[in-house]
Short mmCIF file of C-alpha atoms in Angstrom, two decimals:
data_model
loop_
_atom_site.label_atom_id
_atom_site.label_comp_id
_atom_site.label_asym_id
_atom_site.label_seq_id
_atom_site.Cartn_x
_atom_site.Cartn_y
_atom_site.Cartn_z
CA UNK A 1 -31.15 10.15 -4.29
CA UNK A 2 -30.35 8.94 -7.78
CA UNK A 3 -27.05 7.39 -8.85
CA UNK A 4 -25.86 10.55 -10.59
CA UNK A 5 -26.30 12.57 -7.42
CA UNK A 6 -24.59 9.88 -5.37
CA UNK A 7 -21.64 10.05 -7.72
CA UNK A 8 -21.59 13.83 -7.51
CA UNK A 9 -21.24 13.51 -3.76
CA UNK A 10 -18.26 11.26 -4.31
CA UNK A 11 -16.63 13.58 -6.79
CA UNK A 12 -17.02 16.41 -4.30
CA UNK A 13 -14.34 14.57 -2.30
CA UNK A 14 -11.87 15.45 -5.04
CA UNK A 15 -11.65 18.94 -3.57
CA UNK A 16 -12.44 20.82 -6.75
CA UNK A 17 -9.38 19.68 -8.68
CA UNK A 18 -9.88 20.29 -12.41
CA UNK A 19 -9.83 16.95 -14.15
CA UNK A 20 -10.17 16.35 -17.89
CA UNK A 21 -13.43 14.65 -18.95
CA UNK A 22 -11.71 11.52 -20.25
CA UNK A 23 -9.82 11.12 -17.00
CA UNK A 24 -12.95 11.79 -15.00
CA UNK A 25 -14.71 9.04 -16.90
CA UNK A 26 -11.95 6.57 -15.98
CA UNK A 27 -12.00 7.74 -12.37
CA UNK A 28 -15.77 7.38 -12.12
CA UNK A 29 -15.57 3.84 -13.43
CA UNK A 30 -13.00 2.94 -10.78
CA UNK A 31 -15.04 4.60 -8.06
CA UNK A 32 -18.00 2.49 -9.12
CA UNK A 33 -15.77 -0.60 -9.02
CA UNK A 34 -14.69 0.34 -5.52
CA UNK A 35 -18.29 0.68 -4.37
CA UNK A 36 -18.88 -2.88 -5.45
CA UNK A 37 -15.68 -3.97 -3.71
CA UNK A 38 -16.76 -2.29 -0.49
CA UNK A 39 -20.11 -4.07 -0.64
CA UNK A 40 -18.32 -7.41 -1.03
CA UNK A 41 -15.94 -6.64 1.81
CA UNK A 42 -18.80 -5.53 4.06
CA UNK A 43 -20.42 -8.92 3.57
CA UNK A 44 -17.09 -10.76 3.98
CA UNK A 45 -16.21 -8.92 7.18
CA UNK A 46 -19.64 -8.56 8.73
CA UNK A 47 -18.88 -10.79 11.72
CA UNK A 48 -15.34 -9.47 12.22
CA UNK A 49 -14.51 -7.05 15.04
CA UNK A 50 -13.62 -3.44 14.26
CA UNK A 51 -9.94 -2.92 14.92
CA UNK A 52 -7.51 -0.05 14.99
CA UNK A 53 -4.20 -1.77 15.53
CA UNK A 54 -1.32 -2.44 13.19
CA UNK A 55 -1.28 -5.71 11.36
CA UNK A 56 1.42 -7.24 13.53
CA UNK A 57 0.76 -9.24 16.69
CA UNK A 58 0.57 -7.08 19.82
CA UNK A 59 3.74 -8.34 21.51
CA UNK A 60 5.90 -7.54 18.54
CA UNK A 61 9.51 -8.57 18.84
CA UNK A 62 11.63 -10.20 16.20
CA UNK B 1 40.69 -9.31 -12.53
CA UNK B 2 38.70 -8.28 -15.59
CA UNK B 3 35.70 -6.06 -15.04
CA UNK B 4 33.36 -8.71 -16.38
CA UNK B 5 34.68 -11.16 -13.80
CA UNK B 6 34.24 -8.62 -11.02
CA UNK B 7 30.63 -8.07 -12.02
CA UNK B 8 29.96 -11.81 -11.90
CA UNK B 9 30.98 -11.95 -8.26
CA UNK B 10 28.34 -12.41 -5.62
CA UNK B 11 28.28 -9.96 -2.74
CA UNK B 12 29.65 -12.79 -0.61
CA UNK B 13 32.69 -13.28 -2.83
CA UNK B 14 33.18 -9.58 -3.55
CA UNK B 15 33.21 -8.77 0.16
CA UNK B 16 35.73 -11.51 0.84
CA UNK B 17 38.03 -10.28 -1.90
CA UNK B 18 37.78 -6.65 -0.77
CA UNK B 19 38.35 -7.63 2.85
CA UNK B 20 41.41 -9.64 1.85
CA UNK B 21 42.63 -6.79 -0.33
CA UNK B 22 42.71 -9.10 -3.35
CA UNK B 23 40.38 -6.64 -5.05
CA UNK B 24 39.98 -2.96 -4.31
CA UNK B 25 36.76 -1.12 -3.74
CA UNK B 26 37.89 1.27 -6.47
CA UNK B 27 38.09 -1.57 -8.97
CA UNK B 28 34.68 -2.92 -7.95
CA UNK B 29 33.04 0.50 -8.14
CA UNK B 30 34.72 1.32 -11.45
CA UNK B 31 33.48 -1.94 -12.97
CA UNK B 32 29.92 -1.35 -11.79
CA UNK B 33 29.93 2.23 -13.09
CA UNK B 34 31.35 1.13 -16.44
CA UNK B 35 28.60 -1.42 -16.87
CA UNK B 36 26.01 1.11 -15.79
CA UNK B 37 27.25 3.53 -18.41
CA UNK B 38 27.10 0.88 -21.15
CA UNK B 39 23.69 -0.55 -20.29
CA UNK B 40 21.82 2.50 -19.07
CA UNK B 41 20.80 3.72 -22.55
CA UNK B 42 18.98 0.41 -22.97
CA UNK B 43 17.66 -0.09 -19.43
CA UNK B 44 16.84 3.39 -18.08
CA UNK B 45 17.26 1.85 -14.64
CA UNK B 46 18.70 4.97 -12.99
CA UNK B 47 17.53 8.47 -12.21
CA UNK B 48 20.75 9.73 -10.62
CA UNK B 49 24.24 8.28 -10.96
CA UNK B 50 26.80 9.15 -8.29
CA UNK B 51 29.93 8.38 -10.31
CA UNK B 52 32.34 10.97 -8.97
CA UNK B 53 31.13 10.65 -5.39
CA UNK B 54 31.25 6.87 -5.52
CA UNK B 55 34.80 6.83 -6.88
CA UNK B 56 35.94 9.20 -4.14
CA UNK B 57 34.27 7.07 -1.46
CA UNK B 58 35.80 3.92 -2.92
CA UNK B 59 39.24 5.48 -2.69
CA UNK B 60 38.62 6.30 0.97
CA UNK B 61 37.38 2.76 1.55
CA UNK B 62 40.58 1.36 0.07
CA UNK B 63 42.69 3.61 2.27
CA UNK B 64 40.71 2.63 5.35
CA UNK B 65 40.92 -1.07 4.60
CA UNK B 66 44.62 -0.62 3.87
CA UNK B 67 45.04 0.66 7.42
CA UNK B 68 43.42 -2.52 8.68
CA UNK B 69 40.07 -0.95 9.43
CA UNK B 70 37.39 -3.17 7.92
CA UNK B 71 33.77 -2.47 8.84
CA UNK B 72 32.05 -5.52 7.46
CA UNK B 73 30.55 -7.24 4.43
CA UNK B 74 29.30 -4.11 2.69
CA UNK B 75 32.52 -2.11 3.10
CA UNK B 76 33.64 -0.84 -0.27
CA UNK B 77 30.86 -2.66 -2.15
CA UNK B 78 28.97 -0.79 -4.88
CA UNK B 79 25.26 -0.77 -4.06
CA UNK B 80 22.21 0.93 -5.54
CA UNK B 81 19.05 2.23 -3.90
CA UNK B 82 15.57 2.99 -5.16
CA UNK B 83 15.00 6.71 -5.52
CA UNK B 84 12.52 6.60 -2.65
CA UNK B 85 15.18 7.04 0.04
CA UNK B 86 16.27 10.48 1.22
CA UNK B 87 19.96 10.88 0.44
CA UNK B 88 21.62 13.95 1.90
CA UNK B 89 22.93 16.27 -0.76
CA UNK B 90 21.68 14.01 -3.56
CA UNK B 91 18.63 14.56 -5.72
CA UNK B 92 15.80 12.35 -4.43
CA UNK B 93 12.81 12.37 -6.76
CA UNK B 94 10.48 9.47 -6.01
CA UNK B 95 10.29 9.12 -9.80
CA UNK B 96 8.19 12.27 -9.84
CA UNK B 97 8.26 15.60 -11.63
CA UNK B 98 7.10 17.13 -8.35
CA UNK B 99 10.45 16.34 -6.69
CA UNK B 100 12.68 16.24 -9.76
CA UNK B 101 15.05 18.82 -8.29
CA UNK B 102 14.63 18.13 -4.58
CA UNK B 103 17.78 17.63 -2.57
CA UNK B 104 17.23 16.45 1.02
CA UNK B 105 19.47 17.71 3.79
CA UNK B 106 19.25 14.51 5.79
CA UNK B 107 19.73 10.83 5.07
CA UNK B 108 17.04 8.21 5.40
CA UNK B 109 17.64 5.49 7.98
CA UNK B 110 18.58 3.07 5.20
CA UNK B 111 21.22 5.41 3.82
CA UNK B 112 22.53 6.13 7.31
CA UNK B 113 23.01 2.44 7.90
CA UNK B 114 24.55 1.82 4.50
CA UNK B 115 27.04 4.63 5.15
CA UNK B 116 27.82 3.19 8.58
CA UNK B 117 28.43 -0.18 6.97
CA UNK B 118 30.73 1.47 4.43
CA UNK B 119 28.69 0.63 1.34
CA UNK B 120 29.29 2.79 -1.73
CA UNK B 121 26.03 4.05 -3.24
CA UNK B 122 26.64 4.37 -6.97
CA UNK B 123 23.17 5.39 -8.09
CA UNK B 124 19.50 5.90 -7.34
CA UNK B 125 17.22 3.65 -9.30
CA UNK B 126 14.14 4.36 -11.36
CA UNK B 127 10.66 3.42 -10.17
CA UNK B 128 6.92 3.92 -10.55
CA UNK B 129 6.14 7.38 -9.22
CA UNK B 130 6.25 7.29 -5.40
CA UNK B 131 5.88 3.53 -5.58
CA UNK B 132 2.40 3.69 -7.11
CA UNK B 133 2.61 0.94 -9.65
CA UNK B 134 3.69 -2.59 -10.56
CA UNK B 135 5.49 -2.03 -13.87
CA UNK B 136 8.10 0.76 -13.43
CA UNK B 137 6.56 2.39 -16.50
CA UNK B 138 4.92 5.16 -14.45
CA UNK B 139 7.99 7.29 -13.87
CA UNK B 140 8.45 10.91 -14.85
CA UNK B 141 11.88 9.74 -16.03
CA UNK B 142 10.60 7.11 -18.46
CA UNK B 143 10.09 3.36 -18.11
CA UNK B 144 12.61 0.81 -16.93
CA UNK B 145 13.43 -1.93 -19.44
CA UNK B 146 13.92 -5.56 -18.51
CA UNK B 147 17.52 -6.74 -19.02
CA UNK B 148 16.29 -10.14 -20.26
CA UNK B 149 14.37 -8.45 -23.08
CA UNK B 150 14.34 -4.70 -23.30
CA UNK B 151 10.88 -4.75 -24.90
CA UNK B 152 9.52 -6.14 -21.63
CA UNK B 153 8.81 -4.44 -18.35
CA UNK B 154 11.07 -4.87 -15.36
CA UNK B 155 8.10 -4.96 -12.99
CA UNK B 156 7.53 -2.44 -10.26
CA UNK B 157 7.62 -0.37 -8.50
CA UNK B 158 11.28 -1.20 -7.70
CA UNK B 159 12.05 -2.06 -11.33
CA UNK B 160 15.24 -0.03 -11.59
CA UNK B 161 16.76 -1.82 -8.60
CA UNK B 162 15.85 -5.25 -10.00
CA UNK B 163 17.17 -4.39 -13.46
CA UNK B 164 20.42 -3.12 -11.97
CA UNK B 165 21.16 -6.29 -10.00
CA UNK B 166 20.08 -8.56 -12.86
CA UNK B 167 22.53 -6.72 -15.12
CA UNK B 168 25.41 -6.93 -12.68
CA UNK B 169 25.39 -3.21 -11.87
CA UNK B 170 26.27 -3.83 -8.24
CA UNK B 171 25.54 -7.09 -6.43
CA UNK B 172 22.78 -5.67 -4.25
CA UNK B 173 20.06 -3.05 -4.33
CA UNK B 174 17.53 -1.77 -1.83
CA UNK B 175 13.94 -1.08 -2.74
CA UNK B 176 10.51 -0.82 -1.21
CA UNK B 177 7.31 -2.81 -1.36
CA UNK B 178 3.70 -1.87 -0.62
CA UNK B 179 1.84 -4.41 -2.75
CA UNK B 180 4.41 -6.45 -4.62
CA UNK B 181 7.13 -3.98 -5.51
CA UNK B 182 10.09 -6.13 -4.48
CA UNK B 183 8.82 -9.62 -5.27
CA UNK B 184 7.33 -8.88 -8.68
CA UNK B 185 10.33 -7.12 -10.25
CA UNK B 186 12.63 -9.75 -8.73
CA UNK B 187 10.59 -12.44 -10.47
CA UNK B 188 10.45 -10.62 -13.80
CA UNK B 189 14.21 -9.93 -13.70
CA UNK B 190 15.31 -13.37 -12.56
CA UNK B 191 16.87 -12.46 -9.21
CA UNK B 192 16.14 -12.80 -5.51
CA UNK B 193 13.88 -10.19 -3.95
CA UNK B 194 13.28 -10.27 -0.20
CA UNK B 195 10.74 -8.31 1.76
CA UNK B 196 11.20 -8.80 5.50
CA UNK B 197 8.49 -8.73 8.13
CA UNK B 198 6.86 -5.33 8.50
CA UNK B 199 8.99 -3.22 10.82
CA UNK B 200 12.28 -5.09 10.49
CA UNK B 201 13.93 -2.38 8.37
CA UNK B 202 13.27 1.26 9.22
CA UNK B 203 11.34 3.29 6.68
CA UNK B 204 12.38 6.59 8.22
CA UNK B 205 13.24 9.05 5.48
CA UNK B 206 11.66 7.11 2.63
CA UNK B 207 8.53 8.18 0.81
CA UNK B 208 5.31 6.59 1.92
CA UNK B 209 3.23 4.71 -0.60
CA UNK B 210 0.74 3.44 1.96
CA UNK B 211 1.95 3.63 5.53
CA UNK B 212 0.40 0.42 6.85
CA UNK B 213 1.85 -1.70 4.05
CA UNK B 214 5.18 -0.09 3.15
CA UNK B 215 8.31 -2.18 3.62
CA UNK B 216 11.98 -1.81 2.74
CA UNK B 217 13.34 -4.80 0.82
CA UNK B 218 16.43 -6.05 -0.97
CA UNK B 219 17.51 -7.49 -4.30
CA UNK B 220 20.52 -9.74 -4.93
CA UNK B 221 21.40 -12.80 -6.97
CA UNK B 222 21.73 -15.19 -4.07
CA UNK B 223 19.97 -15.69 -0.76
CA UNK B 224 23.25 -15.51 1.13
CA UNK B 225 23.84 -12.10 -0.41
CA UNK B 226 20.38 -11.05 0.76
CA UNK B 227 21.27 -12.08 4.32
CA UNK B 228 24.58 -10.20 4.12
CA UNK B 229 22.78 -7.11 2.88
CA UNK B 230 20.03 -7.39 5.46
CA UNK B 231 22.14 -7.58 8.61
CA UNK B 232 23.57 -4.04 8.45
CA UNK B 233 20.24 -2.35 7.69
CA UNK B 234 17.76 -4.22 9.89
CA UNK B 235 17.18 -3.13 13.45
CA UNK B 236 14.95 -0.99 15.60
CA UNK B 237 14.55 2.69 14.79
CA UNK B 238 12.34 4.81 17.02
CA UNK B 239 11.79 7.29 14.20
CA UNK B 240 9.68 4.75 12.30
CA UNK B 241 6.45 4.07 14.22
CA UNK B 242 6.27 0.63 12.62
CA UNK B 243 9.80 -0.34 13.64
CA UNK B 244 10.00 -3.39 15.88
CA UNK B 245 12.28 -4.19 18.75
CA UNK B 246 14.51 -7.04 17.62
CA UNK B 247 17.70 -8.84 18.53
CA UNK B 248 20.85 -7.73 16.76
CA UNK B 249 20.37 -8.93 13.19
CA UNK B 250 22.29 -12.14 12.49
CA UNK B 251 20.56 -13.50 9.42
CA UNK B 252 23.86 -14.43 7.78
CA UNK B 253 25.33 -16.37 10.67
CA UNK B 254 22.03 -18.18 11.20
CA UNK B 255 21.53 -18.99 7.53
CA UNK B 256 21.06 -22.71 7.09
CA UNK B 257 20.22 -24.00 3.64
CA UNK B 258 17.76 -26.62 4.71
CA UNK B 259 14.07 -27.43 4.49
CA UNK B 260 14.35 -30.76 6.32
CA UNK B 261 11.18 -31.18 8.27
CA UNK B 262 9.83 -27.83 7.10
CA UNK B 263 6.12 -27.83 6.32
CA UNK B 264 5.62 -26.18 2.94
CA UNK B 265 2.05 -25.11 2.23
CA UNK B 266 0.73 -24.89 -1.32
CA UNK B 267 -2.50 -23.02 -1.99
CA UNK B 268 -3.53 -25.25 -4.89
CA UNK B 269 -6.90 -23.61 -5.44
CA UNK B 270 -5.09 -20.35 -6.12
CA UNK B 271 -3.05 -21.73 -8.99
CA UNK B 272 -5.79 -21.49 -11.62
CA UNK B 273 -5.02 -19.10 -14.42
CA UNK B 274 -1.25 -19.32 -14.03
CA UNK B 275 0.65 -19.50 -17.31
CA UNK B 276 1.51 -23.15 -18.15
CA UNK B 277 5.28 -22.55 -18.20
CA UNK B 278 5.09 -20.76 -14.85
CA UNK B 279 2.98 -23.57 -13.42
CA UNK B 280 5.40 -26.21 -14.68
CA UNK B 281 8.37 -24.38 -13.13
CA UNK B 282 6.49 -23.97 -9.86
CA UNK B 283 5.53 -27.65 -9.74
CA UNK B 284 9.14 -28.64 -10.41
CA UNK B 285 10.27 -26.34 -7.59
CA UNK B 286 7.83 -27.99 -5.17
CA UNK B 287 9.32 -31.35 -6.08
CA UNK B 288 12.74 -29.96 -5.17
CA UNK B 289 11.45 -28.91 -1.77
CA UNK B 290 10.03 -32.38 -1.28
CA UNK B 291 13.25 -34.07 -2.36
CA UNK B 292 15.20 -31.85 0.04
CA UNK B 293 13.16 -33.08 2.97
CA UNK B 294 10.29 -30.61 3.07
CA UNK B 295 6.80 -31.82 3.80
CA UNK B 296 4.42 -30.53 1.14
CA UNK B 297 0.99 -29.75 2.52
CA UNK B 298 -2.08 -28.82 0.53
CA UNK B 299 -3.43 -25.68 2.09
CA UNK B 300 -6.68 -23.85 1.62
CA UNK B 301 -7.25 -20.37 3.01
CA UNK B 302 -10.31 -19.12 1.12
CA UNK B 303 -10.14 -15.77 2.92
CA UNK B 304 -7.07 -14.94 0.82
CA UNK B 305 -9.51 -14.49 -2.10
CA UNK B 306 -10.32 -11.08 -0.62
CA UNK B 307 -6.72 -10.00 -0.10
CA UNK B 308 -6.19 -8.07 -3.32
CA UNK B 309 -9.41 -6.07 -2.98
CA UNK B 310 -8.67 -5.31 0.67
CA UNK B 311 -5.06 -4.40 0.02
CA UNK B 312 -5.85 -2.19 -2.96
CA UNK B 313 -8.61 -0.31 -1.18
CA UNK B 314 -6.31 0.23 1.78
CA UNK B 315 -3.39 1.39 -0.38
CA UNK B 316 -5.61 3.62 -2.45
CA UNK B 317 -7.04 5.43 0.57
CA UNK B 318 -3.71 5.72 2.37
CA UNK B 319 -1.88 6.96 -0.73
CA UNK B 320 -4.53 9.59 -1.28
CA UNK B 321 -4.22 10.69 2.32
CA UNK B 322 -0.45 10.95 2.09
CA UNK B 323 -0.56 12.89 -1.18
CA UNK B 324 -3.57 15.03 -0.39
CA UNK B 325 -1.77 18.35 -0.51
CA UNK B 326 -0.03 17.61 -3.79
CA UNK B 327 -3.27 16.19 -5.15
CA UNK B 328 -4.89 19.60 -4.60
CA UNK B 329 -1.91 21.69 -5.70
CA UNK B 330 0.03 19.58 -8.21
CA UNK B 331 -2.52 17.11 -9.67
CA UNK B 332 -1.31 17.69 -13.20
CA UNK B 333 2.33 17.14 -12.27
CA UNK B 334 1.75 13.53 -11.32
CA UNK B 335 2.09 10.83 -13.97
CA UNK B 336 -1.51 10.74 -15.32
CA UNK B 337 -2.23 7.14 -14.32
CA UNK B 338 -0.96 7.83 -10.79
CA UNK B 339 -3.02 11.03 -10.60
CA UNK B 340 -6.17 9.14 -11.56
CA UNK B 341 -5.39 6.52 -8.93
CA UNK B 342 -5.04 9.19 -6.26
CA UNK B 343 -8.39 10.67 -7.30
CA UNK B 344 -10.02 7.30 -6.81
CA UNK B 345 -8.39 7.05 -3.40
CA UNK B 346 -9.65 10.50 -2.42
CA UNK B 347 -13.18 9.28 -3.08
CA UNK B 348 -12.92 6.46 -0.53
CA UNK B 349 -14.69 7.39 2.66
CA UNK B 350 -13.37 6.76 6.15
CA UNK B 351 -16.05 4.14 6.85
CA UNK B 352 -15.16 2.30 3.65
CA UNK B 353 -11.49 2.28 4.64
CA UNK B 354 -12.45 0.90 8.04
CA UNK B 355 -14.53 -1.80 6.37
CA UNK B 356 -11.38 -2.82 4.50
CA UNK B 357 -9.53 -3.01 7.82
CA UNK B 358 -12.13 -5.40 9.21
CA UNK B 359 -11.70 -7.56 6.13
CA UNK B 360 -7.94 -7.34 6.60
CA UNK B 361 -8.31 -8.56 10.17
CA UNK B 362 -10.40 -11.52 9.09
CA UNK B 363 -7.77 -12.48 6.51
CA UNK B 364 -5.01 -11.99 9.06
CA UNK B 365 -6.69 -14.36 11.53
CA UNK B 366 -7.22 -16.99 8.83
CA UNK B 367 -3.62 -16.77 7.60
CA UNK B 368 -2.38 -16.89 11.20
CA UNK B 369 -4.30 -20.13 11.66
CA UNK B 370 -2.72 -21.50 8.48
CA UNK B 371 0.74 -20.92 9.94
CA UNK B 372 -0.15 -23.33 12.72
CA UNK B 373 -0.16 -26.02 10.03
CA UNK B 374 2.74 -24.90 7.82
CA UNK B 375 6.08 -23.12 8.20
CA UNK B 376 6.11 -21.43 4.82
CA UNK B 377 3.69 -20.97 1.96
CA UNK B 378 5.02 -21.44 -1.58
CA UNK B 379 3.38 -19.92 -4.65
CA UNK B 380 4.34 -18.68 -8.09
CA UNK B 381 5.39 -15.06 -7.64
CA UNK B 382 3.50 -13.93 -10.73
CA UNK B 383 0.98 -15.64 -13.00
CA UNK B 384 2.95 -14.84 -16.12
CA UNK B 385 6.43 -13.72 -17.05
CA UNK B 386 7.32 -10.08 -17.71
CA UNK B 387 4.76 -8.66 -20.13
CA UNK B 388 5.60 -6.39 -23.08
CA UNK B 389 6.13 -2.69 -22.43
CA UNK B 390 3.54 -2.06 -25.13
CA UNK B 391 0.82 -3.43 -22.81
CA UNK B 392 1.54 -0.70 -20.27
CA UNK B 393 0.07 -0.97 -16.81
CA UNK B 394 -2.48 -3.56 -17.86
CA UNK B 395 0.28 -5.96 -18.82
CA UNK B 396 0.69 -7.38 -15.34
CA UNK B 397 -2.79 -8.80 -15.67
CA UNK B 398 -3.60 -7.82 -12.13
CA UNK B 399 -7.20 -7.39 -11.35
CA UNK B 400 -7.47 -6.48 -7.76
CA UNK B 401 -11.18 -5.87 -7.85
CA UNK B 402 -12.46 -9.38 -8.21
CA UNK B 403 -12.26 -11.91 -5.43
CA UNK B 404 -11.60 -14.71 -7.87
CA UNK B 405 -8.46 -13.17 -9.39
CA UNK B 406 -6.11 -15.39 -7.52
CA UNK B 407 -2.75 -14.21 -8.64
CA UNK B 408 -3.30 -10.71 -7.38
CA UNK B 409 -4.35 -12.20 -4.07
CA UNK B 410 -1.14 -14.23 -3.79
CA UNK B 411 0.94 -11.17 -4.54
CA UNK B 412 -0.84 -8.77 -2.22
CA UNK B 413 -1.55 -10.72 0.96
CA UNK B 414 2.07 -10.92 2.25
CA UNK B 415 2.64 -7.18 2.13
CA UNK B 416 -0.87 -6.41 3.37
CA UNK B 417 -0.29 -8.57 6.44
CA UNK B 418 3.39 -7.71 6.93
CA UNK B 419 4.67 -11.24 6.37
CA UNK B 420 8.24 -11.96 5.20
CA UNK B 421 8.35 -12.95 1.53
CA UNK B 422 11.10 -13.96 -0.84
CA UNK B 423 10.90 -14.34 -4.60
CA UNK B 424 13.61 -16.37 -6.25
CA UNK B 425 14.17 -17.59 -9.79
CA UNK B 426 12.87 -21.08 -10.53
CA UNK B 427 12.87 -21.31 -14.29
CA UNK B 428 13.11 -19.73 -17.70
CA UNK B 429 10.14 -19.82 -20.10
CA UNK B 430 10.37 -20.76 -23.81
CA UNK B 431 10.79 -17.06 -24.66
CA UNK B 432 13.86 -16.87 -22.43
CA UNK B 433 12.17 -14.91 -19.65
CA UNK B 434 12.61 -15.65 -15.94
CA UNK B 435 10.01 -17.33 -13.75
CA UNK B 436 9.87 -16.80 -9.99
CA UNK B 437 8.63 -18.70 -6.96
CA UNK B 438 7.79 -16.92 -3.75
CA UNK B 439 8.16 -18.25 -0.23
CA UNK B 440 6.12 -16.55 2.46
CA UNK B 441 6.68 -17.04 6.15
CA UNK B 442 4.82 -16.26 9.32
CA UNK B 443 5.46 -13.01 11.13
CA UNK B 444 9.12 -12.72 12.16
CA UNK B 445 9.96 -16.05 10.52
CA UNK B 446 12.33 -14.21 8.20
CA UNK B 447 15.13 -16.66 8.93
CA UNK B 448 12.89 -19.61 8.06
CA UNK B 449 12.07 -18.04 4.70
CA UNK B 450 15.73 -17.31 3.98
CA UNK B 451 16.76 -20.82 4.99
CA UNK B 452 14.16 -22.38 2.71
CA UNK B 453 15.17 -20.10 -0.15
CA UNK B 454 18.84 -20.97 0.42
CA UNK B 455 17.98 -24.66 0.39
CA UNK B 456 16.28 -24.25 -2.98
CA UNK B 457 19.27 -22.39 -4.40
CA UNK B 458 21.65 -25.07 -3.09
CA UNK B 459 19.72 -27.67 -5.08
CA UNK B 460 19.22 -25.68 -8.30
CA UNK B 461 21.11 -23.28 -10.56
CA UNK B 462 18.43 -20.91 -11.86
CA UNK B 463 20.04 -18.08 -9.89
CA UNK B 464 23.23 -18.46 -11.94
CA UNK B 465 21.52 -17.59 -15.22
CA UNK B 466 22.25 -14.17 -16.65
CA UNK B 467 20.51 -12.01 -19.24
CA UNK B 468 22.36 -11.95 -22.54
CA UNK B 469 22.63 -8.17 -22.42
CA UNK B 470 25.01 -8.36 -19.47
CA UNK B 471 27.22 -10.94 -21.17
CA UNK B 472 27.22 -9.20 -24.53
CA UNK B 473 28.07 -5.85 -23.04
CA UNK B 474 30.88 -7.26 -20.93
CA UNK B 475 32.16 -4.60 -18.58
#
């Protein structure tokens, strides 16, 4: 799949909202930035457990 | 007492005078409203002003106090709140066109507690739309102007609250923070901004920016005022899933202005790129901590380099989730920059969000380990002073998408991890703009942070400086 198609898949997540071309261009750029960020975070967190808890310690009491 | 003198009073002193009936709530509220009226054309810090209601409540407060019934430190005190908090019978907009005419029929937890404490809400402050921003220029109701220089931003998203307190329009204001929305505007406006540990203050009835990072916070001129304003509003609330069980808040009675023996961590590798005047003020502040008995410890937590990216990805996805319906139905009614941000968030997949949570956990573990070695972490709140309004949203200089952009990391990691953080003024730059230092504590070490901040204020006088606009305008 080429990059254009990959991006189309992403933009499909915008649920068909009509967005002006100039705005779409800015959004696409940020989406591309985020893809790079995710790649960096994947590498950073690769040995870290998957979690689903809140960020506080488990026995939370002030 | 002249209005200008009333508006110079700290919350501590104002409360004492009201309690002792040396000053009436009506006088205090009238003074605050008069200053609001004079400065508002320049600041645009408010969306809704509750003049008539506030005067009526002040009159009742005076009658109640006259009968010997005094509720506590906030009784009869004029306060302001960010327009993120549901207020029964009062327009609550979130800074958005979407809710510009919405009137809730219930109070948020914050407003409930302020009413119970007898505070007089005089207005609802301006903000970045639904908290999505760091400048307070992204409001349907226009940008907030910084009282120190009205051509500068107040910071966001709680800019209206910060501008109000800095201008003397009420001694205390309540805001929210998801990324930096209490600490940054506090720094830009030269006042104290405190964000407690995640879950200390209930968020029930306030709009969500990003549910796993949203906090309620406070603005005041002194740390003691922060403690006084925190006690009545902190406490468990079952309606907020993040709310924590806690002892009855007693931050004021436990406030001790001391850093003797406190280990103060400085993340030196994260100070690159900070404006020279900000760096000089920060270094001077560290020397104060050392001279007051704190132990300064060089700290390195390289994992914090990923905090801004992790926090932003998390916020972006959560905000999109929260606003999904309006995104579909009202996209064009959002402020354009906010709308674009939501679109980016919509394009984040679930697995990418979960990857960010793994990264968040790694950072959390590393920061937790750091707090075995230090009691607080000190850092400049922002890399530069308040930028010009003309620079718009780019003015903050944040770049959350590069691991090396340290300042964004220092701003974002406390709210991402739910740590208590306090920004307080530590200098004025050559252009006459405030500089802030932030103190960040471990989870539930809110008292430690407040004590350290109080110690700094006891040894310095930056918190007594006022913007010229407040002095020139008088009452």
